[in-house]
XYZ file of C-alpha atoms in Angstrom:
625
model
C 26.083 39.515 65.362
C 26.533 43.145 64.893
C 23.868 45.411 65.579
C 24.440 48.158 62.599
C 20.201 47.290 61.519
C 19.323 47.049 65.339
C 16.946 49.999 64.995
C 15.074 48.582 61.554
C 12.629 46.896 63.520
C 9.898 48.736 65.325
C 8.750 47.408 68.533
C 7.565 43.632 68.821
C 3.763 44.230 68.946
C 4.101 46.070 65.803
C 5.157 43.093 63.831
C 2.269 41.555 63.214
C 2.178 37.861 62.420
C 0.429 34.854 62.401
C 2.180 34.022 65.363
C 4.732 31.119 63.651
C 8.524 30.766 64.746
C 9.329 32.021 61.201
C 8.078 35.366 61.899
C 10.212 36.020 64.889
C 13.381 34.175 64.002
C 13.277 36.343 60.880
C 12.916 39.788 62.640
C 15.935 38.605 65.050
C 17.744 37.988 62.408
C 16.912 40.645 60.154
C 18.137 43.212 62.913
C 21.608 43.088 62.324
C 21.849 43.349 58.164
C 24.489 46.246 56.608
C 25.674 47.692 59.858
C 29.318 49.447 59.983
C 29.732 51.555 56.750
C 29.037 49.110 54.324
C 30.242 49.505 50.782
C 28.551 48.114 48.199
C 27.345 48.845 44.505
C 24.253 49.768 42.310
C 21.072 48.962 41.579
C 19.695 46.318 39.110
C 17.213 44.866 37.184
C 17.052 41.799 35.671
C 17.410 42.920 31.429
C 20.220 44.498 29.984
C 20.622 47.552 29.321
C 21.369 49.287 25.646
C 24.366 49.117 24.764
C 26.548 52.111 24.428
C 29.851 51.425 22.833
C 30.899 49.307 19.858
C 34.739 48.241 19.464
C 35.443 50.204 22.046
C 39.308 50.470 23.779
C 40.652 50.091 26.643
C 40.453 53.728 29.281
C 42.994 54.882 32.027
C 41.997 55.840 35.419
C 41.714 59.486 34.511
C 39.515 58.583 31.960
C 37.389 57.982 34.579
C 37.756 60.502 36.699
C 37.079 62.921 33.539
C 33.630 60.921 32.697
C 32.643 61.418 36.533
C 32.538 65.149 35.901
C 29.694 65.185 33.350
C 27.618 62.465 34.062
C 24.678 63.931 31.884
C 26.509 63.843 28.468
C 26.193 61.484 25.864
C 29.113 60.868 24.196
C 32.633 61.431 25.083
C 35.865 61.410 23.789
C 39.446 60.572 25.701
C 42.894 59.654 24.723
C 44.532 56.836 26.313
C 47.765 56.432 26.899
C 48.972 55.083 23.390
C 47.353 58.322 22.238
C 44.344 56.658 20.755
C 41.013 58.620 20.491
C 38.187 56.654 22.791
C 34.536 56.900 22.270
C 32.632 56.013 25.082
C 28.727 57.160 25.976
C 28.420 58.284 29.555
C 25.370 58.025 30.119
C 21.707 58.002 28.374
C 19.316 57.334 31.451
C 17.028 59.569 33.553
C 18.497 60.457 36.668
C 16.951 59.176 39.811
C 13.832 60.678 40.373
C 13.807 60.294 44.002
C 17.197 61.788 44.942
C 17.805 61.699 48.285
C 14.067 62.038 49.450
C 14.290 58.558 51.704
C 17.020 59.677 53.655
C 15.664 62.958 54.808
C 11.639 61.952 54.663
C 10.238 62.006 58.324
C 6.977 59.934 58.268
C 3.918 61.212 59.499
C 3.732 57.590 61.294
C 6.914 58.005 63.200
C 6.556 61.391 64.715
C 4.686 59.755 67.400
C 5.539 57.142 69.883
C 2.217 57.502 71.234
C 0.754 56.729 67.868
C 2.759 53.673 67.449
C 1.343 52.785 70.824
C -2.019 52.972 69.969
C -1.343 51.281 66.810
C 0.187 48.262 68.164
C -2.608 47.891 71.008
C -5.146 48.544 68.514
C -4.260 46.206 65.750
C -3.865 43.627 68.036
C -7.110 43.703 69.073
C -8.999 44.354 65.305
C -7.055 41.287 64.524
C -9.091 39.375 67.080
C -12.499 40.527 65.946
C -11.217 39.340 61.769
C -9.815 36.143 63.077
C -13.379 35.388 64.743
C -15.149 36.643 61.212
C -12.260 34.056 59.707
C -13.408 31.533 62.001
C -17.305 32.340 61.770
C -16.964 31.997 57.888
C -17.200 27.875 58.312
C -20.733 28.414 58.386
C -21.002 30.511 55.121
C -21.759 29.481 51.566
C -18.974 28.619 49.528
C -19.002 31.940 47.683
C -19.095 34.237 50.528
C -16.307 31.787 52.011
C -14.613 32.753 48.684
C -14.774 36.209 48.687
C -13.397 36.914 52.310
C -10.508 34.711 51.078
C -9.545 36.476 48.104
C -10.414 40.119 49.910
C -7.945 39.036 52.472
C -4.956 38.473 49.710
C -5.829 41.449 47.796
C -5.535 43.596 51.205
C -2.043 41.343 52.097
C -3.426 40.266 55.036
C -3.344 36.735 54.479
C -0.040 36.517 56.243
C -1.795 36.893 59.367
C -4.592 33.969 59.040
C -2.294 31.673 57.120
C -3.239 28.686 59.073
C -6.762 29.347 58.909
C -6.978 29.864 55.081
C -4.834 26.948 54.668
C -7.641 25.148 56.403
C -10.583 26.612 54.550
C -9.187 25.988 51.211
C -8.528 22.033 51.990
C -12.145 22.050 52.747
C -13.658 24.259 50.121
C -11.182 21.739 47.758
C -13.687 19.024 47.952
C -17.238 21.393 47.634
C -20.157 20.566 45.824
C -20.550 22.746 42.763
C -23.260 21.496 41.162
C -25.131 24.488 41.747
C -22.940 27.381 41.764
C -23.114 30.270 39.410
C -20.085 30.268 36.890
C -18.237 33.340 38.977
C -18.182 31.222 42.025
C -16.630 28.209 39.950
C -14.178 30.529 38.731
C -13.593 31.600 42.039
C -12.912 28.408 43.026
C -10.704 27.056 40.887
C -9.097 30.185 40.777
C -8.030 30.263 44.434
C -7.065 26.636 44.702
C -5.267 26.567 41.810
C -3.134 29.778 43.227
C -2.217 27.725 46.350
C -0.729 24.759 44.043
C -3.965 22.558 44.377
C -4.648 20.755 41.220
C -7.959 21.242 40.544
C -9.570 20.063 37.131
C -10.603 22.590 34.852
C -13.603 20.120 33.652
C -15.837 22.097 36.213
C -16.110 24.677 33.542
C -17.612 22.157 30.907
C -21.293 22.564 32.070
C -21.190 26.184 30.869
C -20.515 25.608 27.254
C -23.141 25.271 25.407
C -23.640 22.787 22.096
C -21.228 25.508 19.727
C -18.731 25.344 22.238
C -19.060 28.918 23.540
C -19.179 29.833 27.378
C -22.505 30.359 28.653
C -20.905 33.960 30.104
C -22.096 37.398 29.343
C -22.274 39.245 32.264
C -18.904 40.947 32.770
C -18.187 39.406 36.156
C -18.160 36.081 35.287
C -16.337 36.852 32.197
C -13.451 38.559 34.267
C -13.360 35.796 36.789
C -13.076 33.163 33.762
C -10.568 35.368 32.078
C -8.118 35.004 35.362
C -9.069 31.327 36.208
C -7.762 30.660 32.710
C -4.462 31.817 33.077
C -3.783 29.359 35.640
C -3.777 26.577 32.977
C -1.085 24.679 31.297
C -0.553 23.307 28.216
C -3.199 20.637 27.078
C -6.167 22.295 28.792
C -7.771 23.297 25.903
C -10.878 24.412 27.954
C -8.807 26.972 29.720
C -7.503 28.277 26.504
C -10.090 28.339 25.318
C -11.736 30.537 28.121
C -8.664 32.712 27.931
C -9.440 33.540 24.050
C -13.049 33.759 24.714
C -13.293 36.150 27.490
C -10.393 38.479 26.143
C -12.777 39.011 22.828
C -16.238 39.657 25.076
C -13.983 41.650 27.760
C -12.388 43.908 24.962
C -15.600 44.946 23.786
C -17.290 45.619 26.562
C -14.669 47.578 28.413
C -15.882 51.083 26.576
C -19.346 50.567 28.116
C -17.974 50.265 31.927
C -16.736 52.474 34.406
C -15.981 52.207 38.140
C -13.976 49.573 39.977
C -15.189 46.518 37.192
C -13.869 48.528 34.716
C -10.572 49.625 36.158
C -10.139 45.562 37.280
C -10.845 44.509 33.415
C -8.619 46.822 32.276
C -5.586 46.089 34.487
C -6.700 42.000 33.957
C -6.541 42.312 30.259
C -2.609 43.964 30.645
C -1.681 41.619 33.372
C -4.388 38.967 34.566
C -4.980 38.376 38.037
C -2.983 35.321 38.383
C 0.325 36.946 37.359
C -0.468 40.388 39.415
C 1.648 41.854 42.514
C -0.786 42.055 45.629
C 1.708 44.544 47.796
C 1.773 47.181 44.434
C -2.357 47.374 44.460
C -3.368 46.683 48.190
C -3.822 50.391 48.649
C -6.139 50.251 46.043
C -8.050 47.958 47.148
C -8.801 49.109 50.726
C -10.354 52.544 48.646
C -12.565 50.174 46.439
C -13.631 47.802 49.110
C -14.675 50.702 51.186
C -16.145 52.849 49.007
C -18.273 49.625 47.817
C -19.171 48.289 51.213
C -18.498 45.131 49.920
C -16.124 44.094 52.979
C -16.351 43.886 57.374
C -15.175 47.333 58.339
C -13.083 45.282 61.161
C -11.561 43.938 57.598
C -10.849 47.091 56.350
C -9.535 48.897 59.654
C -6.708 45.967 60.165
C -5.668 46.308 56.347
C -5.348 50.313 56.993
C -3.478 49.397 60.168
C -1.378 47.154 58.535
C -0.820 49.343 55.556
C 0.647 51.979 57.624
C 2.822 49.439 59.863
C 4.454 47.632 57.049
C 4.765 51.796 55.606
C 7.014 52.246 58.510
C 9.200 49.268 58.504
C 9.616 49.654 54.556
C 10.421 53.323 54.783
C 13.197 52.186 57.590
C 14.724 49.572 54.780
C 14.885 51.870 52.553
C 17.056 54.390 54.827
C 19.668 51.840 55.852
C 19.717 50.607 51.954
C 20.706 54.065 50.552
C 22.131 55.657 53.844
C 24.410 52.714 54.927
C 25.080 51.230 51.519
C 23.959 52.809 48.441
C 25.084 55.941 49.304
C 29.032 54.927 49.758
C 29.000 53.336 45.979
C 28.942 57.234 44.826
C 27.017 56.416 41.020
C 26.442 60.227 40.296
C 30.049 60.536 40.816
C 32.231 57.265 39.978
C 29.744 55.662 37.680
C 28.289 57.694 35.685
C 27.312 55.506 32.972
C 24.860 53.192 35.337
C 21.614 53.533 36.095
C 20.207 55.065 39.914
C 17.212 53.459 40.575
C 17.820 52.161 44.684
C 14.254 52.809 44.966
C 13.047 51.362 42.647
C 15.491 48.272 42.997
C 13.643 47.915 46.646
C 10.438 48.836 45.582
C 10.842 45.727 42.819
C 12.237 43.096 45.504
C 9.473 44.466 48.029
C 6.846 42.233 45.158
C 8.746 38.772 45.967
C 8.214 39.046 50.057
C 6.572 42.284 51.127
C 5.859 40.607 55.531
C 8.061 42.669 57.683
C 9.198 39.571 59.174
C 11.299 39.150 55.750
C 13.484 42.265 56.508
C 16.808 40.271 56.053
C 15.437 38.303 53.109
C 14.145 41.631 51.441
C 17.353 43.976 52.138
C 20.114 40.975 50.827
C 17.805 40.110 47.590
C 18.144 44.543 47.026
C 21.336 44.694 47.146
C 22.239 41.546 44.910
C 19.318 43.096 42.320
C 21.405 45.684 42.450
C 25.010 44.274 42.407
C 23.581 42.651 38.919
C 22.718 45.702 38.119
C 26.073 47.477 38.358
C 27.570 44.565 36.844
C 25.132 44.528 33.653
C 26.208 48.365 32.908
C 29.446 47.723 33.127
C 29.414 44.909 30.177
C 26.693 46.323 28.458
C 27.205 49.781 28.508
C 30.110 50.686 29.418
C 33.431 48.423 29.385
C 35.316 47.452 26.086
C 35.348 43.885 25.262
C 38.990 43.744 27.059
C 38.188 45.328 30.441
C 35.057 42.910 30.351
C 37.446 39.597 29.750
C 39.375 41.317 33.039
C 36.265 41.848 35.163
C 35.334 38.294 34.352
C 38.258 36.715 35.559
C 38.346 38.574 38.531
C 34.952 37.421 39.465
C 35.929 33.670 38.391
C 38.779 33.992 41.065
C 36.948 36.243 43.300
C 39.742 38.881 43.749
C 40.717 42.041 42.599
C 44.016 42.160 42.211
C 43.456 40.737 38.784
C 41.826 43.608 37.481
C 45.501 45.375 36.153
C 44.116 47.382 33.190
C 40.640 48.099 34.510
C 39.758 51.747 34.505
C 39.687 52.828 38.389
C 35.873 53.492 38.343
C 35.232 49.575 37.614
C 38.146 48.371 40.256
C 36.439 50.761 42.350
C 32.893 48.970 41.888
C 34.350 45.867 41.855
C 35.782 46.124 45.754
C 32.696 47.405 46.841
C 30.747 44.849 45.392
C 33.307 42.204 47.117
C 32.620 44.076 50.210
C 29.341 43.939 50.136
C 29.239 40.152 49.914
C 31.077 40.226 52.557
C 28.074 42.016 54.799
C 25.832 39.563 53.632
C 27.961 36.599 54.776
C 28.522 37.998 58.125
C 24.678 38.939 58.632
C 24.655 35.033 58.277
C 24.366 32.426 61.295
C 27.438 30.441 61.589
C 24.699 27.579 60.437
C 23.798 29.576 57.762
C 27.579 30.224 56.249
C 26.925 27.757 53.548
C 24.597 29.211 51.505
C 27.241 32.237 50.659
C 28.933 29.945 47.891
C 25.870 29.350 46.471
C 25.289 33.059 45.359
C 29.160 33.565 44.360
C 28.557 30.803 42.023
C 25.784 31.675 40.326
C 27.139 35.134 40.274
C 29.979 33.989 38.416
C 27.808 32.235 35.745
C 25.627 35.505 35.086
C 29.088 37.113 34.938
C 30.177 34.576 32.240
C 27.386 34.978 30.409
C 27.607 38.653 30.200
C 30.494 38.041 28.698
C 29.814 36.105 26.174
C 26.975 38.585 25.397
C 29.925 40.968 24.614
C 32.008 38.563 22.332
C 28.388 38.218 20.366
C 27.770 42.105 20.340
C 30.984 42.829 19.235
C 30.715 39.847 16.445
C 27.554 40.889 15.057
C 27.134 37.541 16.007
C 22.751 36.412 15.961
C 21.825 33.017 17.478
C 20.579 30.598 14.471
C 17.308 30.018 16.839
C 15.513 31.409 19.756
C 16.553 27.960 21.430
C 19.937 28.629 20.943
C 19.860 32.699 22.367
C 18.141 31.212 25.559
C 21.463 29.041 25.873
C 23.200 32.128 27.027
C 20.178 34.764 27.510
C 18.014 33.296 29.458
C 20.761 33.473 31.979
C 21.562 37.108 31.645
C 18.726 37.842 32.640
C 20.171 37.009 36.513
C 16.689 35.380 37.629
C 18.645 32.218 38.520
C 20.678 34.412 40.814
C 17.779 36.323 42.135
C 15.992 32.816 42.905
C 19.241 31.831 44.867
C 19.474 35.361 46.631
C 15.761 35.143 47.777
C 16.049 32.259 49.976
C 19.896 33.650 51.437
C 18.221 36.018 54.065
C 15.359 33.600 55.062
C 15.309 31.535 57.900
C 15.193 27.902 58.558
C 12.400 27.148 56.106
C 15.458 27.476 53.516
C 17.517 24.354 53.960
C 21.196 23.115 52.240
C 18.461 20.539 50.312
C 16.961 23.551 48.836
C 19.846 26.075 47.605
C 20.987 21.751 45.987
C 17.833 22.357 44.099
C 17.677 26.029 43.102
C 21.459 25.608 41.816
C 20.132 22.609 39.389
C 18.482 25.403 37.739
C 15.084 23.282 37.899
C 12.281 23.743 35.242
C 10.188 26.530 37.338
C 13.223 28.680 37.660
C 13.863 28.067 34.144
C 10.248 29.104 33.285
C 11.141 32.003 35.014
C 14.376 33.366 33.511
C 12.427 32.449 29.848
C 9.621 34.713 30.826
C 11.577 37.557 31.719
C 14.402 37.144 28.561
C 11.065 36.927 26.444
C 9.337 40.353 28.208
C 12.722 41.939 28.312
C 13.274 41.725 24.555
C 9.532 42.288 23.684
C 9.493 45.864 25.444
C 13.302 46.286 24.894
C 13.905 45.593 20.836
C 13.046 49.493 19.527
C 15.191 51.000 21.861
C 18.069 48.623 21.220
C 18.025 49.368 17.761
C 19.552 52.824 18.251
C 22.737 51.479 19.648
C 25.085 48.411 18.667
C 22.997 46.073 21.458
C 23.688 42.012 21.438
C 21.182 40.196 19.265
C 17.191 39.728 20.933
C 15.349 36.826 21.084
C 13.160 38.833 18.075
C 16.460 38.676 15.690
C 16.996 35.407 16.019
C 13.092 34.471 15.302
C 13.344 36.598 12.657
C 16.482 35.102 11.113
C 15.431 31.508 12.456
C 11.677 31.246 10.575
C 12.716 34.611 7.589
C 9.486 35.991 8.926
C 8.900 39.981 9.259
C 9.499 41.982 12.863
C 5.932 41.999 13.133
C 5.434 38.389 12.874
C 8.480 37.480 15.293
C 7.311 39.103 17.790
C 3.803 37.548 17.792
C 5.430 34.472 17.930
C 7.792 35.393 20.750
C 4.523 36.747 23.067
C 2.904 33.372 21.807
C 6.317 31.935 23.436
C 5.926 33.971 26.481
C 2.475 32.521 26.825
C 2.974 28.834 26.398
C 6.191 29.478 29.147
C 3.741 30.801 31.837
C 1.512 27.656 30.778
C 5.083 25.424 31.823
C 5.383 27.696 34.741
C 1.812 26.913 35.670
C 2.769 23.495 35.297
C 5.488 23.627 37.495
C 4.222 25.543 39.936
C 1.062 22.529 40.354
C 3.392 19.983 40.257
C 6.612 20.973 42.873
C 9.589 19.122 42.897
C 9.494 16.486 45.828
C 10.649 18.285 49.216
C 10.652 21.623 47.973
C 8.316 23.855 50.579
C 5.868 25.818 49.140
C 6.806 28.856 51.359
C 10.127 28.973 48.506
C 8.539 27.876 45.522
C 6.396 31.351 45.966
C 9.248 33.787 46.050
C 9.848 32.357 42.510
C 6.553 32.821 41.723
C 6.596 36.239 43.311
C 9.370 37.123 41.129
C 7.792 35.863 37.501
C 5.035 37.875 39.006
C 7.530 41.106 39.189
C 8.714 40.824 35.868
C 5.251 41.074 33.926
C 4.456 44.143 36.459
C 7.953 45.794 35.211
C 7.570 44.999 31.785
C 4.290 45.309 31.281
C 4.131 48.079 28.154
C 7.377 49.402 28.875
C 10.543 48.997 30.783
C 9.379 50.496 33.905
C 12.524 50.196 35.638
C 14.490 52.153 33.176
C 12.064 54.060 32.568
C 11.502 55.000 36.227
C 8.826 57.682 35.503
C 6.076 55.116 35.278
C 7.119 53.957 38.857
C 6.403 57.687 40.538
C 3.068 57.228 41.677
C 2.810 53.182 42.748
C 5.887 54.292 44.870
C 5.102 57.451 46.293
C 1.577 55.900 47.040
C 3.089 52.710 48.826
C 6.259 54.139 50.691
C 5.075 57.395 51.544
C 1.080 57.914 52.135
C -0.298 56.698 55.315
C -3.784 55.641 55.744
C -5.478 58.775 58.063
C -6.447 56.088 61.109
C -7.934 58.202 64.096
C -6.687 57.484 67.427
């Protein structure tokens, strides 16, 4: 194994664990990833991006090279070599905010060994003093027993007491709650229903009262109701119920709040609890728990510590992604038309498996996120619907000397992107090897569908019914791919038996690619109205029920909600040998997709992104030593 990542990893004691093989056989194996000059290709996001070009033709290579010079224009125009005038647009996207700040940042954290020292001693031993508050908490009532759990999660520290919160929540399964107050139920249910325990939601029947209304006004309990609720699935009318219910009491009260409850309301009410990315608010947290005494200061000291540790080995990542790899794809200069969002692209991944024993895991799913990426410009915003038929059938044959008529710039991203598949498969074990053709093949059928996204943009052509876009859409949106690519860089705990399943396309990865087709086009439709854009799951609703825009996309939410209801579903009731440890990285991602799209496309629109970013990869905690 090469040792191009051997420096990624900071020393043993800092990699704090709950002391399972899967933590260090990761970091081993993590330490070699994208060593040697690797060549690779752009960032991505799952959506596809507006379309710029309509009937376009074919460009030469110095078409290319001329678009590379003025990668801020709009609109061009080029001859090619029958002497036809070509229209293509360059580019219409924000540059990257970020530039190259990651490769020259110099972390407070990192300027001193003897810091990291301290750190790693220290940790260690605030670690012992939570575990014994973990341990002491068998004597607790249920709801204090509750609360240390979910502070725990929200401060991603869970990682470290896995075993022991395993073992509380089998025992809390079976607890009396005949006389706990409505929070604490929700609480309950809540939590186990998180960790795939099928609790009933009848525990919420003795507060309705004879009308059928909850027997909740004080905003707590209506907030902890609200996100118990959208753990339900379909047929559990009580939890809809609850869901419709609390929204109403927790819209009108919001005006009257302020503080923490009211900032938690708020950001429930966009995304609930349930469906929220722990790593993008931990930082928060640790503020609010400490400014509200509300958790152990040993509590609060490990999740600072551990803040600023997993800070370090992030801000490494993201060096080695852009210096090693990112860098040598050249986008400001050779493809001008794609998006630069590396950052980002990490920052996004970083949601599905944030431990630093995922290193591996977390740097391969980046660069496939953004290999997509590259992949969805070039069909949707750049190539013709010629060059796209070529770059298909290279990637069906998996070889570039098919690509005769591509413009350079795309044959040039295409052998990169070969290359960089390449560094993934030789990161690999020799036991591991296997799991390589899984991700060409599912690359191939996001590639495919791509192009039949063309063939339908070019047509005019909109799907009769929303049932038949998601035939092709609901593919295109790569989360299929992205499933696959999370379990490539994880160990053991990711058997042949499971890449079998994940290629099946099972029903919770299906739930998954629905959800983010159905977000995509819901933030997505105004925008693509400006350009010649393949039809949304909002046209064909429209054109399916003859309903207004207004309507359609009503229903098409209402869709989105009944999905995460069949996600839910899923997610309760696994597929037989599937470990749960996997199941959550799809979960993680859903999870990722209502955080990007949630009011906007935050990944295009990589503004929005500034401050969660600058606030996880670059603040420290100030930790005395």
């Amino acid at each position: 194994m090469s040792v191009g990542l051997a420096f990624l990893f900071l020393p043993a004691k800092l990699v704090q664990s709950n002391g399972s093989h899967r933590e260090a056989g990761a970091s081993a194996a993590a330490s070699a990833l994208i060593g040697g000059g690797v060549v690779g290709s752009k960032l991505m996001l799952a959506p596809r991006l507006p379309c710029c070009s309509w009937r376009q033709r074919a460009w030469t290579r110095a078409n290319c090279a001329s678009a590379a010079t003025n990668p801020t224009a709009h609109r061009h125009e080029f001859v090619d070599e029958e002497g036809n005038h070509v229209s293509r647009n360059i580019s219409n996207f924000e540059p990257s905010i970020w530039g190259d700040f990651f490769l020259n940042y110099s972390s407070p954290l990192a300027s001193s060994t003897q810091q990291q020292t301290w750190m790693a001693e220290r940790v260690d031993k605030v670690k012992e003093d939570v575990a014994k508050i973990v341990a002491s908490s068998v004597a607790w009532d249920l709801h204090h027993r509750l609360q240390l759990i979910d502070a725990l999660e929200r401060l991603c520290l869970d990682h470290l007491f896995e075993d022991d919160i395993n073992a509380a929540l089998s025992q809390i399964r079976t607890a009396n709650l005949t006389d706990c107050d409505l929070h604490t139920v929700a609480m309950w249910f809540y939590l186990l229903r998180k960790h795939g325990y099928r609790v009933s939601p009848d525990v919420f029947l003795r507060f309705k009262d004879q009308e059928g209304s909850f027997l909740a006004n004080n905003p707590v309990e209506l907030l902890s109701l609200y996100n118990a609720g959208h753990l339900g699935t379909r047929g559990e009318i009580i939890l809809h119920e609850a869901v419709v219910f609390t929204r109403t009491r927790l819209e009108t009260i919001l005006p009257s709040l302020e503080g923490s409850l009211a900032h938690d309301i708020k950001c429930a009410l966009e995304i609930p609890l349930p469906r929220r990315v722990r790593i993008y608010e931990s930082k928060y947290y640790v503020s609010t728990f400490e400014k509200e005494v509300t958790v152990h200061e040993s509590v609060l000291q490990l999740a600072k510590l551990n803040s600023n540790i997993m800070q370090l080995h992030h801000q490494q990542e993201l060096d080695i992604i852009t210096s090693r790899w990112w860098k040598g794809l050249e986008i400001e200069s050779k493809l001008p038309f794609a998006r630069d969002r590396v950052v980002e692209c990490y920052f996004w991944m970083l949601g599905v498996y944030f431990e630093p024993c995922h290193s591996r895991g977390r740097i391969i799913l980046t660069m496939m996120i953004a290999i997509i990426g590259i992949f969805d410009d070039m069909f949707d915003s750049y190539g013709t619907m010629e060059e796209c038929e070529l770059l298909t059938n290279c990637i069906e044959r998996w070889d570039t000397k098919f690509g005769y008529g591509l413009p350079e710039c795309m044959k040039d991203a295409l052998r990169k992107i070969l290359d960089s598949y390449e560094t993934m498969d030789h990161e690999l074990a020799r036991d591991e090897k296997y799991r390589m053709p899984y991700l060409k093949n599912f690359t191939i059928d996001v590639i495919r569908g791509y192009n039949a996204e063309v063939k339908m943009r070019e047509e005019g052509y909109i799907p009769r019914t929303v049932h038949e876009h998601l035939q092709v859409s609901l593919r295109t949106g790569a989360c299929h791919l992205l499933a696959c690519a999370s379990f490539v860089g994880m160990d053991d705990i990711a058997t042949k038996d499971s890449f079998d399943w994940v290629s099946t396309m099972p029903k919770i990865v299906k739930e998954l690619c629905i959800i983010l087709r159905l977000l995509d086009d819901l933030q997505s439709y105004e925008r693509e109205q400006h350009t010649p854009h393949v039809a949304s799951t909002i046209e064909s609703y429209m054109k399916e029920h003859n309903v207004s825009i207004e309507i359609a996309r009503k229903k098409i939410h209402e869709l989105k909600e009944d999905t995460w209801k069949d996600f839910n579903h899923e997610w309760l009731n696994p597929d037989h040998g599937v470990p749960r440890q996997l199941l959550e990285r799809v979960f993680n991602l859903t999870r990722t997709m209502e955080f990007m799209y949630n009011q906007d496309d935050n990944f295009t629109n990589c503004q929005n992104l500034r401050d969660t970013i600058h606030l996880l990869f670059v603040e420290p905690f100030a930790i005395s030593f």
